Tab-separated table of C-alpha atoms and ligand atoms in Angstrom:
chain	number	residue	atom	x	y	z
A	228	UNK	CA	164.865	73.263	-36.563
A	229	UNK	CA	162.652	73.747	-39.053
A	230	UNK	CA	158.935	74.246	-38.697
A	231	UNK	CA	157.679	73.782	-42.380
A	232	UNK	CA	154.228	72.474	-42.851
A	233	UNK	CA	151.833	72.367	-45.574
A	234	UNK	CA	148.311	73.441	-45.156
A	235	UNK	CA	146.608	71.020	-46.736
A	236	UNK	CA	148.530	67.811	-45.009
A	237	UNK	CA	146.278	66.226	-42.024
A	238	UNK	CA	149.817	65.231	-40.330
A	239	UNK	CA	150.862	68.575	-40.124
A	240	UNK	CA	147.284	69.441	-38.462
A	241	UNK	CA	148.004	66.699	-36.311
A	242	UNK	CA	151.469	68.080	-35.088
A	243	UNK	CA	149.723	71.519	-34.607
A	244	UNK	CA	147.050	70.419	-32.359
A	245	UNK	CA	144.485	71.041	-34.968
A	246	UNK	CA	143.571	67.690	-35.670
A	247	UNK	CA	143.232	65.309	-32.358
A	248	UNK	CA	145.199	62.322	-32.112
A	249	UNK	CA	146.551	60.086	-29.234
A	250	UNK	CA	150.113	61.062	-28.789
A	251	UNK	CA	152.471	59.136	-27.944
A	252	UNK	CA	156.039	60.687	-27.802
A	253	UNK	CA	157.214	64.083	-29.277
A	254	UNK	CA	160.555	66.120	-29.340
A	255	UNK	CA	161.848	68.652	-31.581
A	256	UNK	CA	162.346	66.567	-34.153
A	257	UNK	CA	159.730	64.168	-34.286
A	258	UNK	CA	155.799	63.664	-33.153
A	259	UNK	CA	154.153	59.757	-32.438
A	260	UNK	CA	150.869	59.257	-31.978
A	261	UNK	CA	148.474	56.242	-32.587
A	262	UNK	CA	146.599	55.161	-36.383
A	263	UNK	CA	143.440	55.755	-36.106
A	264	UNK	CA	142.850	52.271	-38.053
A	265	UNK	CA	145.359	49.991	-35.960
A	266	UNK	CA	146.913	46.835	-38.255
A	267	UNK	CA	147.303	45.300	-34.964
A	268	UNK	CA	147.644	45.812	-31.290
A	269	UNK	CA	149.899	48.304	-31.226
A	270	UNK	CA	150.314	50.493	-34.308
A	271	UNK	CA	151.896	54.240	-34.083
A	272	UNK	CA	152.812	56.214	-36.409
A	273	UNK	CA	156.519	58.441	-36.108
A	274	UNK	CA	156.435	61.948	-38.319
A	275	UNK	CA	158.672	64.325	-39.180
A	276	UNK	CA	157.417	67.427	-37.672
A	277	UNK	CA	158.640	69.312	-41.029
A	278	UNK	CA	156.850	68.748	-43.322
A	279	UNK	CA	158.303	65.781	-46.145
A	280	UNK	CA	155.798	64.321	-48.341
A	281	UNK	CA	157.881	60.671	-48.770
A	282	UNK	CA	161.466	59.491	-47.817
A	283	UNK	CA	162.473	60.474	-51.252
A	284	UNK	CA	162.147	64.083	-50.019
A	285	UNK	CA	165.089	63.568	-47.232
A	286	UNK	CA	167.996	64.943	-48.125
A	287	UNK	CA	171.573	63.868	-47.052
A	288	UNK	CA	171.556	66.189	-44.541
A	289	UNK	CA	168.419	65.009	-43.218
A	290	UNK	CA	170.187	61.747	-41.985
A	291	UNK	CA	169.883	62.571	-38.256
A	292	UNK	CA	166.393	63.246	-38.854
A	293	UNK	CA	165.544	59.795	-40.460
A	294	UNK	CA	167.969	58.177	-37.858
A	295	UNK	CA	165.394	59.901	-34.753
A	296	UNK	CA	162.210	58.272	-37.102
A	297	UNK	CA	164.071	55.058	-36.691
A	298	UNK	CA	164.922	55.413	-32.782
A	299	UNK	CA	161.782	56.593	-32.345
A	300	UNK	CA	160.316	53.526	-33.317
A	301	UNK	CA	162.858	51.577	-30.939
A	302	UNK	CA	161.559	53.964	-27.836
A	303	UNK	CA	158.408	53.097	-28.406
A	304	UNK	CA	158.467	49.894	-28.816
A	305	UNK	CA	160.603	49.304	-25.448
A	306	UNK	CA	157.904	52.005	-23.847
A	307	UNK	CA	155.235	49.705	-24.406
A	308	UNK	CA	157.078	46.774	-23.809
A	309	UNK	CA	157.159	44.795	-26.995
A	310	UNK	CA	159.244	41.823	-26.945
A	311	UNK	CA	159.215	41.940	-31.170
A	312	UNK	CA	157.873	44.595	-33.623
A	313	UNK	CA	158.339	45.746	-37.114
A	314	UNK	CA	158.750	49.360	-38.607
A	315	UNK	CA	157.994	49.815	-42.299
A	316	UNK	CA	157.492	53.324	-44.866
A	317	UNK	CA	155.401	53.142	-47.527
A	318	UNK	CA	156.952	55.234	-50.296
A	319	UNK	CA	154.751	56.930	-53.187
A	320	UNK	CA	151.050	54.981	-54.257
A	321	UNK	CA	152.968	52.349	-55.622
A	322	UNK	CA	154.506	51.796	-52.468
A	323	UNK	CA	151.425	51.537	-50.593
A	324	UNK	CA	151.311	55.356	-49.289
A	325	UNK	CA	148.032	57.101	-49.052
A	326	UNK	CA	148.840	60.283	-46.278
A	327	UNK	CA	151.711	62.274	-48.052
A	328	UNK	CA	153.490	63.485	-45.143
A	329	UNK	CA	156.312	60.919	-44.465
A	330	UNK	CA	155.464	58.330	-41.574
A	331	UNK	CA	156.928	55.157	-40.238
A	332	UNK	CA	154.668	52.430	-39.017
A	333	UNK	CA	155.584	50.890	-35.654
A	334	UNK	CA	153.496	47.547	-35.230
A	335	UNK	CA	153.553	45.094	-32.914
A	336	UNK	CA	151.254	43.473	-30.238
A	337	UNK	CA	151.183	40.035	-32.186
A	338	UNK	CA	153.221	37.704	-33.961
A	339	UNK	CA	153.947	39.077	-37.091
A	340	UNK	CA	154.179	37.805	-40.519
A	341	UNK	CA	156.751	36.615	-42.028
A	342	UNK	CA	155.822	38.626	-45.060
A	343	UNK	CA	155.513	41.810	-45.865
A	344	UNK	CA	152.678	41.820	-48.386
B	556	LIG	P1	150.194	55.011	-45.414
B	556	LIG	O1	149.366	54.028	-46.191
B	556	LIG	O2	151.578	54.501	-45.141
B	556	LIG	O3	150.176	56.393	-46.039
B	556	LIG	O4	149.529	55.081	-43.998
B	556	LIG	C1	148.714	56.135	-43.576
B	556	LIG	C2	148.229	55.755	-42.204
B	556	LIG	O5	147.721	56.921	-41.583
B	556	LIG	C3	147.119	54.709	-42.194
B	556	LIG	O6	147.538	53.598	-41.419
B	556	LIG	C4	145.945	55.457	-41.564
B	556	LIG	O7	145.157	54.637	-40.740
B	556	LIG	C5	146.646	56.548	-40.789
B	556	LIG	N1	145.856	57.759	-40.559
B	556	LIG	C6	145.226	58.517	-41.479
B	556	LIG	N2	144.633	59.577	-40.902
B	556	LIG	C7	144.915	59.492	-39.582
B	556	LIG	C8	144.582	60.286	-38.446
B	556	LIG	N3	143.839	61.407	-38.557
B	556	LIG	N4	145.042	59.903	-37.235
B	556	LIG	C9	145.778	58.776	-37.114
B	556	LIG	N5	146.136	57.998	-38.138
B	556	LIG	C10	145.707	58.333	-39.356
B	557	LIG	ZN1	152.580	67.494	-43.458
């Protein structure tokens, strides 16, 4: 497994210990942990702990990895005992994405939206 990180990236500071944060699940694969700025009750974040800057940056091979974001999500979400939830990426500045380390959202904790925004 690959340990890549980039020194700059707070995520990858996060994964090393050298940021705090309030984690939440981690394997070899993947590390959870919650945002710091919750969108509503629950809101965690799933990384890869190699270093990709966006989804665009998985390769084929990287399917299994991007499958364990996904079941990630699902773990947690049945961890905490959330009867509904949503998971969403925000992809490049257009898409929304400010930290450049590739993330999924896992929200839930309230009725959500229909919409996505
Ligand atoms: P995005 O807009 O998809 O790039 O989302 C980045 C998310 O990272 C936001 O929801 C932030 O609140 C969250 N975030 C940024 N820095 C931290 C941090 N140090 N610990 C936890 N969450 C963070
Ligand atoms: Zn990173």
């Amino acid at each position: 497994m690959s340990t890549e990180r980039n020194a700059d990236c707070v995520f990858c500071k996060i994964i090393a210990g050298e940021v705090p944060s309030t984690k939440l699940y981690e394997d070899d694969w993947v590390y959870a942990f919650k945002d710091i700025h919750p969108q509503a009750p629950f809101h965690a974040l799933v990384v890869p702990k190699r270093h990709l800057s966006t989804l665009n940056d998985f390769a084929d091979e990287d399917v299994e990895l991007a499958g364990r974001l996904m079941l990630t999500g699902k773990r947690l979400a049945a961890e905490h005992k959330l009867p509904g939830y949503r998971v969403a990426m925000n992809i490049n500045r257009e898409g929304g994405q400010v930290v450049f380390h590739a993330h999924l959202h896992v929200l839930g904790g309230r009725q959500m939206k229909g919409q996505l925004g």
